[in-house]
Coordinates of C-alpha atoms in Angstrom, one line a residue:
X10 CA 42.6 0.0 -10.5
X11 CA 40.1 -1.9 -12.7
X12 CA 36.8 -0.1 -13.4
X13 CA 33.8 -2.6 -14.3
X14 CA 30.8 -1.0 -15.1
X15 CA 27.0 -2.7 -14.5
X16 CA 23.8 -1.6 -15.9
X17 CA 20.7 -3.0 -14.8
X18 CA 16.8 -2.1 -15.8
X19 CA 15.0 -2.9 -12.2
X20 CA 11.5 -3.0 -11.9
X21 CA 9.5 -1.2 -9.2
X22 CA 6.7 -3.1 -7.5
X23 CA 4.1 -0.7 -8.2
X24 CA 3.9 1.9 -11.2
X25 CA 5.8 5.2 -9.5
X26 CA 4.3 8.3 -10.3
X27 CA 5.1 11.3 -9.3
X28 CA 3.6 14.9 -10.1
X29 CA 5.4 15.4 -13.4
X30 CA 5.8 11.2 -14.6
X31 CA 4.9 7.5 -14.2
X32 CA 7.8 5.2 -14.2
X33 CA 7.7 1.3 -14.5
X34 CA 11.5 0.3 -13.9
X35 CA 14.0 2.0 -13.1
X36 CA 17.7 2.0 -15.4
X37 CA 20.4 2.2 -12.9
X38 CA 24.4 1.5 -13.4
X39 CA 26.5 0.3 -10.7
X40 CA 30.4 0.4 -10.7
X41 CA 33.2 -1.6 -9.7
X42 CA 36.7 -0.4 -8.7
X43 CA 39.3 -3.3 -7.6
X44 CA 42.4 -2.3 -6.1
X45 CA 45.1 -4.1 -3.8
X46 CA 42.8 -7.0 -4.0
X47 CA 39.4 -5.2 -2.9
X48 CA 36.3 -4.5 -4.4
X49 CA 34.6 -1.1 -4.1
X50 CA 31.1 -0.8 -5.4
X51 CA 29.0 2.4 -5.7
X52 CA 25.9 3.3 -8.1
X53 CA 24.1 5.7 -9.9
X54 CA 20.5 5.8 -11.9
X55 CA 18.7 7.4 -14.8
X56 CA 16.8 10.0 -14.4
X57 CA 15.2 12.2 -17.0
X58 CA 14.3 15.2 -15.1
X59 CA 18.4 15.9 -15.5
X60 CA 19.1 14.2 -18.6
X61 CA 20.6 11.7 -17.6
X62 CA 20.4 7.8 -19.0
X63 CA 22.8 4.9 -18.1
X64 CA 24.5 4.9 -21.8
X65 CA 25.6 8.8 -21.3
X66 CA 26.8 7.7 -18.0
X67 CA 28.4 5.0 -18.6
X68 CA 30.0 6.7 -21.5
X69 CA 31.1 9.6 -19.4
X70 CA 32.7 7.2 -17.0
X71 CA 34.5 5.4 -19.9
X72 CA 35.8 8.2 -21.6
X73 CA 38.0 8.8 -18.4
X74 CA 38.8 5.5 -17.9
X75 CA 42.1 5.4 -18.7
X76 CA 42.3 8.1 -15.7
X77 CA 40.6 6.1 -13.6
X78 CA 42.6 2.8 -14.0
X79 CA 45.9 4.1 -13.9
X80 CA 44.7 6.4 -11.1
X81 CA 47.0 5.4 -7.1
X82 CA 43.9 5.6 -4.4
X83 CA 45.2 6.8 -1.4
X84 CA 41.7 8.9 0.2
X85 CA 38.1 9.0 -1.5
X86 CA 38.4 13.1 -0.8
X87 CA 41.7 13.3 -3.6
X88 CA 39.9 11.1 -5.9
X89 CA 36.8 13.2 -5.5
X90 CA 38.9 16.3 -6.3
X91 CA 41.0 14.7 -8.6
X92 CA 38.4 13.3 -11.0
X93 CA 35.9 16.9 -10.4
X94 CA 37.7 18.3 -13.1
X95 CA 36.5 15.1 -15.3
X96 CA 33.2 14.9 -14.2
X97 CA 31.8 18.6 -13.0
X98 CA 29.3 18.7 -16.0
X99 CA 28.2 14.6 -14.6
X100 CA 27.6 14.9 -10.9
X101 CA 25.7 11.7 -11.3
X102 CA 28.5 9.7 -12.9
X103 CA 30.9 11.0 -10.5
X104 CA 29.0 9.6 -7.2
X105 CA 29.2 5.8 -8.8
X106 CA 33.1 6.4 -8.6
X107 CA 32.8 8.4 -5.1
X108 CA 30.4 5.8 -3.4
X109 CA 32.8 3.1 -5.2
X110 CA 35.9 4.5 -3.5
X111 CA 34.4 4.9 -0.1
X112 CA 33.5 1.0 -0.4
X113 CA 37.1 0.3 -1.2
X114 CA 38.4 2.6 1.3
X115 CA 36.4 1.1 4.2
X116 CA 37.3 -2.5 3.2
X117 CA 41.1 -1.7 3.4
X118 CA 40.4 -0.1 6.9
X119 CA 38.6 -3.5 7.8
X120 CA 35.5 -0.6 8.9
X121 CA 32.3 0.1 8.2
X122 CA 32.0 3.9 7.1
X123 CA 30.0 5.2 10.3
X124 CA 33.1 3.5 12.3
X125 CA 36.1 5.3 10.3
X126 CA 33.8 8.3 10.8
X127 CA 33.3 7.8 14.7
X128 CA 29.8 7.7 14.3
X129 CA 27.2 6.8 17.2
X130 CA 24.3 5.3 15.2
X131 CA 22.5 4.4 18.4
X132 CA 20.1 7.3 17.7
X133 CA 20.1 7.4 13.7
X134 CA 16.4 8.3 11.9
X135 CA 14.3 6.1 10.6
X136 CA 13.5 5.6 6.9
X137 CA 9.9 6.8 5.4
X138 CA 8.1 4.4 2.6
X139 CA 6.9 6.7 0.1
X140 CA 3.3 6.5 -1.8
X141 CA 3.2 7.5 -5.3
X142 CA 0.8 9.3 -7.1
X143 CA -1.9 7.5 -8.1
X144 CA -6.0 7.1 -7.3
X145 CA -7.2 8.1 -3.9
X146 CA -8.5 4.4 -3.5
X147 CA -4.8 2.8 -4.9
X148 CA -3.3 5.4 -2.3
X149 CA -5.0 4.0 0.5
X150 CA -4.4 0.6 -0.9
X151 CA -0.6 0.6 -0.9
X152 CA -1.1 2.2 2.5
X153 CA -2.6 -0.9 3.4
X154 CA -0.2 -3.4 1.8
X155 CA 2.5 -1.7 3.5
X156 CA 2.1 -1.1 7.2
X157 CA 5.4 1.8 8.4
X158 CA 6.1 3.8 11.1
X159 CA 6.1 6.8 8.7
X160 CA 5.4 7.7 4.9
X161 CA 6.5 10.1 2.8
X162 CA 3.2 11.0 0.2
X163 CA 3.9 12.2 -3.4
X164 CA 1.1 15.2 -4.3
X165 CA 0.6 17.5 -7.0
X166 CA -3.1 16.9 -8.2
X167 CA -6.2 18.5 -7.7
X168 CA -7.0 16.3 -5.0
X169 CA -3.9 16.5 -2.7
X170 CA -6.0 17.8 0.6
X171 CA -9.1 15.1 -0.3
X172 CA -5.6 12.4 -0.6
X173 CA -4.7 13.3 3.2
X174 CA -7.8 13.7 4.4
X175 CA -8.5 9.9 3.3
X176 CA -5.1 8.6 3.9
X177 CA -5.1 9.8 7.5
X178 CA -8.1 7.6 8.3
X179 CA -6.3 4.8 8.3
X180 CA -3.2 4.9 10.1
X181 CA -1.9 7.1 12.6
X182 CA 1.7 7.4 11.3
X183 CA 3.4 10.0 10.6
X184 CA 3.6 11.6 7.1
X185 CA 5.6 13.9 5.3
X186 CA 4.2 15.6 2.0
X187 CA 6.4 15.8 -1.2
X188 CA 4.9 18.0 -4.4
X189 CA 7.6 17.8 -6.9
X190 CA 7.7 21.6 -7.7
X191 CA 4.1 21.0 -8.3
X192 CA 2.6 24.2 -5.9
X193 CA 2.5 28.1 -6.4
X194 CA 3.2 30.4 -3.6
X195 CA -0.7 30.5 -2.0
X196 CA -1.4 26.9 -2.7
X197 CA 1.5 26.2 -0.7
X198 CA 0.5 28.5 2.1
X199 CA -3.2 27.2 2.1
X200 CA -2.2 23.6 1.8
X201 CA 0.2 23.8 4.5
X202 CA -3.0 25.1 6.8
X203 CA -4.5 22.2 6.0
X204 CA -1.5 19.7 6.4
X205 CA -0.5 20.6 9.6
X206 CA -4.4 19.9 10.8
X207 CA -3.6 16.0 9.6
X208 CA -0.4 15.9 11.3
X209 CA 1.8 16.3 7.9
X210 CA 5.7 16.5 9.7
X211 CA 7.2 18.7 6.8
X212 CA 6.6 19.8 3.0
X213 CA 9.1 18.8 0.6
X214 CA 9.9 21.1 -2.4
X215 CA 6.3 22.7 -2.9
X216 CA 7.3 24.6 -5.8
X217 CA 9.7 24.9 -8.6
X218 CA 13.5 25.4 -8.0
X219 CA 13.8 28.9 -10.1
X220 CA 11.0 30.4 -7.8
X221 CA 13.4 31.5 -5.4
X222 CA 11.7 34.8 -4.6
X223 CA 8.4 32.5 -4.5
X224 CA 9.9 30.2 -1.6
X225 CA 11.1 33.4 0.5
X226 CA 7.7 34.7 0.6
X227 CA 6.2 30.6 1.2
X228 CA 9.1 30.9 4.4
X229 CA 8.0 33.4 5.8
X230 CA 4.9 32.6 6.3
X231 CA 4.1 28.4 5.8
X232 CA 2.9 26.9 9.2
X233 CA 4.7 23.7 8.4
X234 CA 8.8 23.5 7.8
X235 CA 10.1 23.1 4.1
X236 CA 12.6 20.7 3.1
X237 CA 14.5 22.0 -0.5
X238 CA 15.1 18.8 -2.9
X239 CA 15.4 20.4 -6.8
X240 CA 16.5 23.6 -5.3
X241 CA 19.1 22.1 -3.7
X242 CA 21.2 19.9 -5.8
X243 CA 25.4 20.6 -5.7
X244 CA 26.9 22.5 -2.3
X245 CA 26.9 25.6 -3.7
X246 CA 23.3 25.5 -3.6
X247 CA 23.1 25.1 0.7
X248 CA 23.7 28.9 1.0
X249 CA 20.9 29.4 -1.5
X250 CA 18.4 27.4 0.1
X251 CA 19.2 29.2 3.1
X252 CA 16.3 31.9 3.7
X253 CA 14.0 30.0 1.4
X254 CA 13.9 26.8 3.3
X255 CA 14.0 25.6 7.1
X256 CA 16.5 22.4 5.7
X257 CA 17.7 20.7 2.9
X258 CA 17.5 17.1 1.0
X259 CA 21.0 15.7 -0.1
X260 CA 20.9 13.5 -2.7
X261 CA 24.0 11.2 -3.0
X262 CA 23.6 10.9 -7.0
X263 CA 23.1 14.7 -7.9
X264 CA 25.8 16.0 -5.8
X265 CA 28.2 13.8 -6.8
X266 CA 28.4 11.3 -3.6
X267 CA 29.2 11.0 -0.2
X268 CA 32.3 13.3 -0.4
X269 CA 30.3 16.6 -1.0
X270 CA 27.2 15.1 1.1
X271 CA 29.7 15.4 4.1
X272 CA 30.5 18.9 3.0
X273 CA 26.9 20.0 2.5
X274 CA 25.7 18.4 5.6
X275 CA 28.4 20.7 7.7
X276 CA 27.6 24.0 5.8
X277 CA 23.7 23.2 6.2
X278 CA 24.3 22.5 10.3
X279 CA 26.4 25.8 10.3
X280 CA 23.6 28.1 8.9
X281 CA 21.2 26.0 11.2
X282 CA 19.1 24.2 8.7
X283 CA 17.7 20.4 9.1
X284 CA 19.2 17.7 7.4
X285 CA 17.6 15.0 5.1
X286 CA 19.3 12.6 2.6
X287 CA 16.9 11.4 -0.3
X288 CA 16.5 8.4 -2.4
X289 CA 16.7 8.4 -6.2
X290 CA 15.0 4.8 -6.2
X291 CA 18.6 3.3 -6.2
X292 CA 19.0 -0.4 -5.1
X293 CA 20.4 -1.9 -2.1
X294 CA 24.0 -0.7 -3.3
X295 CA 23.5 3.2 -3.1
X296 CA 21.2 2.7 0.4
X297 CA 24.3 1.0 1.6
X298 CA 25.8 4.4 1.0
X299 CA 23.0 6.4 2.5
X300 CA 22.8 4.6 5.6
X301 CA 26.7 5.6 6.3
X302 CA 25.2 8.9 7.0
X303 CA 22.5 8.4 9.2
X304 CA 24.3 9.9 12.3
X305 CA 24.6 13.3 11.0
X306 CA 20.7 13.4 9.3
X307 CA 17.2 14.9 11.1
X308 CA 15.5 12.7 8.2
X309 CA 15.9 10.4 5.9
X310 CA 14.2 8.8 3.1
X311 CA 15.9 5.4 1.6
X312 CA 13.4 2.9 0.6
X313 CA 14.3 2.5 -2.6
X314 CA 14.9 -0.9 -1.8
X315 CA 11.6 -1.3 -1.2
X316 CA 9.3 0.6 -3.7
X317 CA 11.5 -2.1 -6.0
X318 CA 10.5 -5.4 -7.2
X319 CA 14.2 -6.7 -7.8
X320 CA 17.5 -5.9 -6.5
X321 CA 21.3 -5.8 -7.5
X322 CA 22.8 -6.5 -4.3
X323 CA 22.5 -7.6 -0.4
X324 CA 23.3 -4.9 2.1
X325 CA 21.4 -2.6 4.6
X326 CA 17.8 -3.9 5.6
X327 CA 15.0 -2.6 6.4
X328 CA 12.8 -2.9 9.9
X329 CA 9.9 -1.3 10.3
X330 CA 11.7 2.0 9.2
X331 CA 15.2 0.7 10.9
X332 CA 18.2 0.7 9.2
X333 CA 20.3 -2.7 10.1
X334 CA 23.9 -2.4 8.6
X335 CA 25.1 -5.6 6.9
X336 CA 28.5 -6.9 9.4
X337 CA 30.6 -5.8 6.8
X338 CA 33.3 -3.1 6.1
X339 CA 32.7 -0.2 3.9
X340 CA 29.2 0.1 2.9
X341 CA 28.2 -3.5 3.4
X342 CA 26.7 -3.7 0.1
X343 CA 27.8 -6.8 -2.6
X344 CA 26.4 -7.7 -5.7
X345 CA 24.0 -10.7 -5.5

């Protein structure tokens, strides 16, 4: 195989804070695989909350590139296990290559992903547009700007009730609440009293991930369902979660791709917990990826796309919260 490796710095249309940082742009890496005269592309990003920048992944991918070129693909599941070993201290490096080999995969089948999967996508969720952190005013203003059927709000302030009680003034749609780890165990339980009275679907991770005897006691008792995202970040963490939270939020870039997703998803519907897959603001080439998975997911939450001012690639679109799949095999997704 040949292994080409892109970085790009894309900027976000609006300053993107959540409770614990403000971004501007966002670094992210996408990566190439060619083999039997396809192209397979997948992506990954930076993200600082797990140490992780595009030069030490893109140096942890090329110090196994000689692996990875002179690697035979036969199935994206081998290749997940067979680079694991390579990559089990770099989930995020290892979903580029996963998402990358999916891409290839589906070409040679002549299939989109959903289709080699025998996926009905007639009923798939719709997409949320999230609002960052920022004045109640700016809140309502970005609101404004960007009418959607539902809208996943960032909190963690002093002001997160006076935020909802504003915000829910002007639009009827739905929202969903996401605090970053930013709650303790009777903030949650008083803000989710208060939530539920403006129509708030579900909180996402209220608290932080090592307050696991914190989120059983916030279980048992919140009015609202809780959705785990920093508690619940490789598969062995589903079983975890379970007890502490009514479902889980897969990230394709900290798991380590769409291999493990696929796994997760399975063990989280097996202890009867909701599914959600998350965005980690990639572009157009990791929503491509996402959206293969709509079919098994409750929720979902890829606008990435859209909280960016630039792009790397045509692929899935966006509809008023819709996903429409690009008429292409594999993910869909090619550089521009």
């Amino acid at each position: 195989m040949e292994l080409h490796l892109y970085p790009f710095e894309l900027k976000f249309r609006h300053t993107f804070t959540i409770s614990r940082k403000s971004k501007d742009t966002q670094p992210t890496l996408i990566v190439e695989l060619r083999t039997d005269g396809f192209s397979g592309l997948g992506e990954t990003v930076d993200n600082s909350y797990y140490n992780m920048t595009v030069p030490i992944l893109m140096d942890t991918i090329n110090r196994h590139r000689d692996f990875i070129e002179n690697y035979q693909l036969d199935t994206p599941e081998k290749f997940w296990a067979d680079l694991y070993p390579h990559f089990s201290d770099n989930m995020f490096a290892l979903c580029a290559l996963d998402l990358a080999a999916w891409d290839v995969y589906g070409k040679k089948k002549g299939l989109p992903l959903y289709q080699l999967w025998d996926l009905d996508i007639s009923k798939n969720p719709m997409t949320d547009y999230t609002i960052g952190i920022d004045t109640i005013e700016n809140m309502v203003r970005k609101l404004k700007d960007f009418p959607w059927p539902i809208y996943k709000i960032k909190l963690g302030t002093k002001e997160d009730i006076a935020i909802m009680q504003e915000l829910r003034k002007h639009t009827d749609a739905i929202f969903r609440v996401d605090a970053n780890c930013a709650w303790g165990v009777e903030e949650t339980l008083k803000n989710a009293i208060a939530l539920k009275e403006l129509g708030v679907e579900f909180i996402e991770q209220p608290m932080p991930a090592a307050d696991i005897e914190g989120m059983r006691e916030v279980y048992k008792q919140s009015v609202l369902p809780l959705i785990a995202d920093e508690s619940c970040i490789l598969e062995s963490d589903v079983d975890l979660c379970h007890g502490c939270f009514h479902g889980i939020n897969i990230k394709l870039v900290k798991c380590g791709g769409i291999t493990p997703a696929r796994r997760m998803i399975a063990k989280a519907r097996q202890l009867g917990m909701k599914v959600m897959t998350g965005s980690m603001n990639e572009s157009t080439v990791g929503a491509s990826a996402v959206a293969q998975l709509l079919p098994y997911l409750d929720y979902v939450d890829m606008d990435g796309p859209l909280l960016l001012a630039e792009d790397t690639a045509t692929g899935i679109r966006m509809d008023n919260g819709r996903i429409l799949y690009a008429d292409r095999p594999g993910t869909g997704a090619l550089l521009k």
